[in-house]
Amino acid sequence: MIRRITGIWVLAAVAGMTGCSAERQAQEARKDLERTRQEAKEDVAEARRDRDAAIRHEAAKVTDDVREADRNLQDAQRKAGQKVEAAEQEVREADRKAAEEAAEKSRDRQVRISDAQANVTKEKQDVTAAQQRVDAAKAKMAQAQTRLDGLKPDETTARNDAQAELKVAQDELAAAEKDLIKQRDEVTRAEQEVTKEKTTDVPK
């Protein structure tokens, strides 16, 4: 009987011990759960911090890249602006030289026209002088002819002199008429030169 009771006590004790162990295990399990939850929270929080740090890092990197790109863009714009300005300066310089050259050619053309017109005037004066020589030669020849006609056939010496004067006058008239033709041709050429200079476009 005692053994039985003792056995029951032993069983009860064992059962009590088993109950205590299960309770402790449950408590430990709950503690483990809390620790696990806490650790999980911490892990999540750490992961979130890592993610935020990564985002900040990437954002900073992107910002640096953008800044570098901005610097490159500004540098490219500056260099492009300098190139354009240099090209525009070359155009302005070329335009200036072209304008100066055109003005010089225009002045030269006006000088040539003025010279040609002056030459026409001179040639016309030469024509007038040549015409006067022709008229004088004709008058001289007429005088010589009149003198010759007024001499008698037996006035041999006088007639010879008159004929000589007439011959000289004829020669002078022929030379004067030839020169007159030449001077008129010179006037024509001079007038053509004026027309040419006036109608020819100034070289660009």
mmCIF file of C-alpha atoms in Angstrom:
data_model
loop_
_atom_site.group_PDB
_atom_site.id
_atom_site.type_symbol
_atom_site.label_atom_id
_atom_site.label_comp_id
_atom_site.label_asym_id
_atom_site.label_seq_id
_atom_site.Cartn_x
_atom_site.Cartn_y
_atom_site.Cartn_z
ATOM 1 C CA MET A 1 0.000 0.000 0.000
ATOM 2 C CA ILE A 2 2.715 2.258 0.908
ATOM 3 C CA ARG A 3 4.419 1.419 -2.309
ATOM 4 C CA ARG A 4 1.274 2.124 -4.185
ATOM 5 C CA ILE A 5 0.862 5.443 -2.536
ATOM 6 C CA THR A 6 4.476 6.090 -3.036
ATOM 7 C CA GLY A 7 4.081 5.162 -6.651
ATOM 8 C CA ILE A 8 1.156 7.495 -6.967
ATOM 9 C CA TRP A 9 3.156 10.188 -5.334
ATOM 10 C CA VAL A 10 5.978 9.427 -7.604
ATOM 11 C CA LEU A 11 3.630 9.502 -10.564
ATOM 12 C CA ALA A 12 2.072 12.667 -9.237
ATOM 13 C CA ALA A 13 5.452 14.182 -8.685
ATOM 14 C CA VAL A 14 6.541 13.141 -12.113
ATOM 15 C CA ALA A 15 3.311 14.457 -13.508
ATOM 16 C CA GLY A 16 3.833 17.701 -11.627
ATOM 17 C CA MET A 17 7.323 17.918 -12.826
ATOM 18 C CA THR A 18 6.142 17.220 -16.338
ATOM 19 C CA GLY A 19 3.514 19.938 -16.042
ATOM 20 C CA CYS A 20 6.053 22.401 -14.768
ATOM 21 C CA SER A 21 8.396 21.545 -17.584
ATOM 22 C CA ALA A 22 5.663 22.032 -20.204
ATOM 23 C CA GLU A 23 4.720 25.351 -18.638
ATOM 24 C CA ARG A 24 8.293 26.451 -18.609
ATOM 25 C CA GLN A 25 8.618 25.251 -22.162
ATOM 26 C CA ALA A 26 5.507 27.219 -23.054
ATOM 27 C CA GLN A 27 6.912 30.241 -21.301
ATOM 28 C CA GLU A 28 10.212 29.734 -22.963
ATOM 29 C CA ALA A 29 8.393 29.249 -26.224
ATOM 30 C CA ARG A 30 6.524 32.516 -25.663
ATOM 31 C CA LYS A 31 9.756 34.189 -24.756
ATOM 32 C CA ASP A 32 11.367 32.719 -27.833
ATOM 33 C CA LEU A 33 8.394 33.950 -29.827
ATOM 34 C CA GLU A 34 8.791 37.424 -28.417
ATOM 35 C CA ARG A 35 12.519 37.295 -29.042
ATOM 36 C CA THR A 36 11.855 36.006 -32.523
ATOM 37 C CA ARG A 37 9.311 38.719 -33.113
ATOM 38 C CA GLN A 38 11.683 41.322 -31.742
ATOM 39 C CA GLU A 39 14.533 39.963 -33.778
ATOM 40 C CA ALA A 40 12.273 39.858 -36.816
ATOM 41 C CA LYS A 41 11.285 43.472 -36.187
ATOM 42 C CA GLU A 42 14.917 44.395 -35.755
ATOM 43 C CA ASP A 43 15.821 42.462 -38.885
ATOM 44 C CA VAL A 44 13.059 44.227 -40.799
ATOM 45 C CA ALA A 45 14.080 47.567 -39.323
ATOM 46 C CA GLU A 46 17.704 46.915 -40.220
ATOM 47 C CA ALA A 47 16.690 45.827 -43.706
ATOM 48 C CA ARG A 48 14.612 48.991 -44.016
ATOM 49 C CA ARG A 49 17.553 51.074 -42.802
ATOM 50 C CA ASP A 50 19.803 49.326 -45.295
ATOM 51 C CA ARG A 51 17.279 49.973 -48.024
ATOM 52 C CA ASP A 52 16.965 53.640 -47.043
ATOM 53 C CA ALA A 53 20.738 53.925 -46.906
ATOM 54 C CA ALA A 54 20.975 52.309 -50.323
ATOM 55 C CA ILE A 55 18.345 54.705 -51.652
ATOM 56 C CA ARG A 56 20.229 57.651 -50.185
ATOM 57 C CA HIS A 57 23.454 56.313 -51.621
ATOM 58 C CA GLU A 58 21.929 55.844 -55.031
ATOM 59 C CA ALA A 59 20.258 59.229 -54.801
ATOM 60 C CA ALA A 60 23.570 60.819 -53.906
ATOM 61 C CA LYS A 61 25.207 58.941 -56.747
ATOM 62 C CA VAL A 62 22.475 60.055 -59.127
ATOM 63 C CA THR A 63 22.879 63.601 -57.879
ATOM 64 C CA ASP A 64 26.618 63.429 -58.509
ATOM 65 C CA ASP A 65 25.986 61.990 -61.948
ATOM 66 C CA VAL A 66 23.471 64.721 -62.688
ATOM 67 C CA ARG A 67 25.892 67.365 -61.479
ATOM 68 C CA GLU A 68 28.627 65.892 -63.643
ATOM 69 C CA ALA A 69 26.228 65.788 -66.577
ATOM 70 C CA ASP A 70 25.278 69.409 -65.893
ATOM 71 C CA ARG A 71 28.939 70.404 -65.822
ATOM 72 C CA ASN A 72 29.545 68.545 -69.066
ATOM 73 C CA LEU A 73 26.495 70.198 -70.614
ATOM 74 C CA GLN A 74 27.612 73.643 -69.520
ATOM 75 C CA ASP A 75 31.114 72.975 -70.820
ATOM 76 C CA ALA A 76 29.712 71.753 -74.133
ATOM 77 C CA GLN A 77 27.440 74.792 -74.350
ATOM 78 C CA ARG A 78 30.360 77.103 -73.589
ATOM 79 C CA LYS A 79 32.587 75.480 -76.190
ATOM 80 C CA ALA A 80 29.762 75.420 -78.730
ATOM 81 C CA GLY A 81 29.077 79.084 -78.032
ATOM 82 C CA GLN A 82 32.746 79.896 -78.529
ATOM 83 C CA LYS A 83 32.795 77.997 -81.819
ATOM 84 C CA VAL A 84 29.650 79.742 -83.012
ATOM 85 C CA GLU A 85 31.031 83.123 -81.960
ATOM 86 C CA ALA A 86 34.290 82.405 -83.792
ATOM 87 C CA ALA A 87 32.359 81.362 -86.899
ATOM 88 C CA GLU A 88 30.173 84.472 -86.677
ATOM 89 C CA GLN A 89 33.299 86.607 -86.302
ATOM 90 C CA GLU A 90 34.759 85.000 -89.419
ATOM 91 C CA VAL A 91 31.531 85.759 -91.277
ATOM 92 C CA ARG A 92 31.591 89.377 -90.095
ATOM 93 C CA GLU A 93 35.236 89.701 -91.105
ATOM 94 C CA ALA A 94 34.542 88.125 -94.488
ATOM 95 C CA ASP A 95 31.552 90.436 -95.000
ATOM 96 C CA ARG A 96 33.660 93.436 -94.041
ATOM 97 C CA LYS A 97 36.415 92.482 -96.466
ATOM 98 C CA ALA A 98 33.873 91.779 -99.191
ATOM 99 C CA ALA A 99 32.250 95.172 -98.605
ATOM 100 C CA GLU A 100 35.621 96.920 -98.677
ATOM 101 C CA GLU A 101 36.593 95.072 -101.845
ATOM 102 C CA ALA A 102 33.262 95.895 -103.480
ATOM 103 C CA ALA A 103 33.626 99.551 -102.491
ATOM 104 C CA GLU A 104 37.164 99.621 -103.859
ATOM 105 C CA LYS A 105 36.045 98.017 -107.121
ATOM 106 C CA SER A 106 33.201 100.517 -107.344
ATOM 107 C CA ARG A 107 35.621 103.402 -106.812
ATOM 108 C CA ASP A 108 37.987 101.954 -109.412
ATOM 109 C CA ARG A 109 35.086 101.619 -111.824
ATOM 110 C CA GLN A 110 34.078 105.233 -111.287
ATOM 111 C CA VAL A 111 37.676 106.277 -111.882
ATOM 112 C CA ARG A 112 37.768 104.264 -115.114
ATOM 113 C CA ILE A 113 34.472 105.804 -116.224
ATOM 114 C CA SER A 114 35.748 109.287 -115.413
ATOM 115 C CA ASP A 115 39.003 108.594 -117.243
ATOM 116 C CA ALA A 116 37.112 107.202 -120.223
ATOM 117 C CA GLN A 117 34.803 110.220 -120.289
ATOM 118 C CA ALA A 118 37.798 112.537 -120.055
ATOM 119 C CA ASN A 119 39.380 110.613 -122.914
ATOM 120 C CA VAL A 120 36.209 111.087 -124.983
ATOM 121 C CA THR A 121 36.381 114.815 -124.331
ATOM 122 C CA LYS A 122 40.050 114.888 -125.309
ATOM 123 C CA GLU A 123 39.443 112.849 -128.456
ATOM 124 C CA LYS A 124 36.597 115.158 -129.443
ATOM 125 C CA GLN A 125 38.925 118.106 -128.964
ATOM 126 C CA ASP A 126 41.436 116.331 -131.185
ATOM 127 C CA VAL A 127 38.689 115.822 -133.773
ATOM 128 C CA THR A 128 37.891 119.522 -133.610
ATOM 129 C CA ALA A 129 41.569 120.366 -134.068
ATOM 130 C CA ALA A 130 41.837 117.877 -136.927
ATOM 131 C CA GLN A 131 38.727 119.385 -138.534
ATOM 132 C CA GLN A 132 40.279 122.822 -138.207
ATOM 133 C CA ARG A 133 43.418 121.545 -139.928
ATOM 134 C CA VAL A 134 41.272 120.091 -142.697
ATOM 135 C CA ASP A 135 39.456 123.395 -143.080
ATOM 136 C CA ALA A 136 42.748 125.295 -143.078
ATOM 137 C CA ALA A 137 44.223 122.926 -145.646
ATOM 138 C CA LYS A 138 41.142 123.344 -147.834
ATOM 139 C CA ALA A 139 41.379 127.121 -147.540
ATOM 140 C CA LYS A 140 45.070 127.028 -148.355
ATOM 141 C CA MET A 141 44.423 124.760 -151.318
ATOM 142 C CA ALA A 142 41.641 127.047 -152.511
ATOM 143 C CA GLN A 143 43.950 130.016 -152.237
ATOM 144 C CA ALA A 144 46.665 128.177 -154.136
ATOM 145 C CA GLN A 145 44.153 127.161 -156.786
ATOM 146 C CA THR A 146 42.837 130.711 -157.045
ATOM 147 C CA ARG A 147 46.348 132.055 -157.378
ATOM 148 C CA LEU A 148 47.164 129.453 -159.986
ATOM 149 C CA ASP A 149 44.008 130.254 -161.887
ATOM 150 C CA GLY A 150 44.885 133.949 -161.831
ATOM 151 C CA LEU A 151 48.281 133.472 -163.453
ATOM 152 C CA LYS A 152 48.826 133.679 -167.165
ATOM 153 C CA PRO A 153 50.202 130.690 -169.002
ATOM 154 C CA ASP A 154 53.450 132.484 -169.711
ATOM 155 C CA GLU A 155 54.052 133.225 -166.045
ATOM 156 C CA THR A 156 55.937 130.017 -165.734
ATOM 157 C CA THR A 157 57.831 130.701 -162.530
ATOM 158 C CA ALA A 158 54.799 132.017 -160.699
ATOM 159 C CA ARG A 159 52.678 129.155 -161.949
ATOM 160 C CA ASN A 160 55.310 126.675 -160.811
ATOM 161 C CA ASP A 161 55.308 128.281 -157.383
ATOM 162 C CA ALA A 162 51.511 128.279 -157.257
ATOM 163 C CA GLN A 163 51.361 124.676 -158.366
ATOM 164 C CA ALA A 164 53.899 123.770 -155.687
ATOM 165 C CA GLU A 165 51.811 125.587 -153.087
ATOM 166 C CA LEU A 166 48.721 123.816 -154.373
ATOM 167 C CA LYS A 167 50.483 120.460 -154.139
ATOM 168 C CA VAL A 168 51.554 121.226 -150.576
ATOM 169 C CA ALA A 169 48.016 122.286 -149.702
ATOM 170 C CA GLN A 170 46.608 119.102 -151.240
ATOM 171 C CA ASP A 171 49.074 116.986 -149.277
ATOM 172 C CA GLU A 172 48.227 118.856 -146.095
ATOM 173 C CA LEU A 173 44.522 118.373 -146.769
ATOM 174 C CA ALA A 174 44.973 114.640 -147.371
ATOM 175 C CA ALA A 175 46.985 114.293 -144.156
ATOM 176 C CA ALA A 176 44.473 116.388 -142.212
ATOM 177 C CA GLU A 177 41.525 114.354 -143.507
ATOM 178 C CA LYS A 178 43.336 111.115 -142.666
ATOM 179 C CA ASP A 179 44.040 112.409 -139.163
ATOM 180 C CA LEU A 180 40.425 113.543 -138.842
ATOM 181 C CA ILE A 181 39.206 110.037 -139.671
ATOM 182 C CA LYS A 182 41.654 108.614 -137.141
ATOM 183 C CA GLN A 183 40.520 111.041 -134.431
ATOM 184 C CA ARG A 184 36.858 110.242 -135.088
ATOM 185 C CA ASP A 185 37.665 106.547 -134.720
ATOM 186 C CA GLU A 186 39.382 107.364 -131.428
ATOM 187 C CA VAL A 187 36.252 109.164 -130.249
ATOM 188 C CA THR A 188 34.136 106.143 -131.171
ATOM 189 C CA ARG A 189 36.438 103.800 -129.259
ATOM 190 C CA ALA A 190 36.502 106.134 -126.256
ATOM 191 C CA GLU A 191 32.704 106.341 -126.208
ATOM 192 C CA GLN A 192 32.462 102.560 -126.471
ATOM 193 C CA GLU A 193 34.820 102.263 -123.496
ATOM 194 C CA VAL A 194 32.586 104.560 -121.449
ATOM 195 C CA THR A 195 29.525 102.494 -122.383
ATOM 196 C CA LYS A 196 31.363 99.295 -121.513
ATOM 197 C CA GLU A 197 32.388 100.569 -118.077
ATOM 198 C CA LYS A 198 28.865 101.797 -117.340
ATOM 199 C CA THR A 199 27.102 98.615 -118.409
ATOM 200 C CA THR A 200 29.564 96.045 -117.066
ATOM 201 C CA ASP A 201 28.660 94.772 -113.600
ATOM 202 C CA VAL A 202 31.185 95.374 -110.883
ATOM 203 C CA PRO A 203 32.852 92.016 -110.001
ATOM 204 C CA LYS A 204 31.561 90.589 -106.720
#
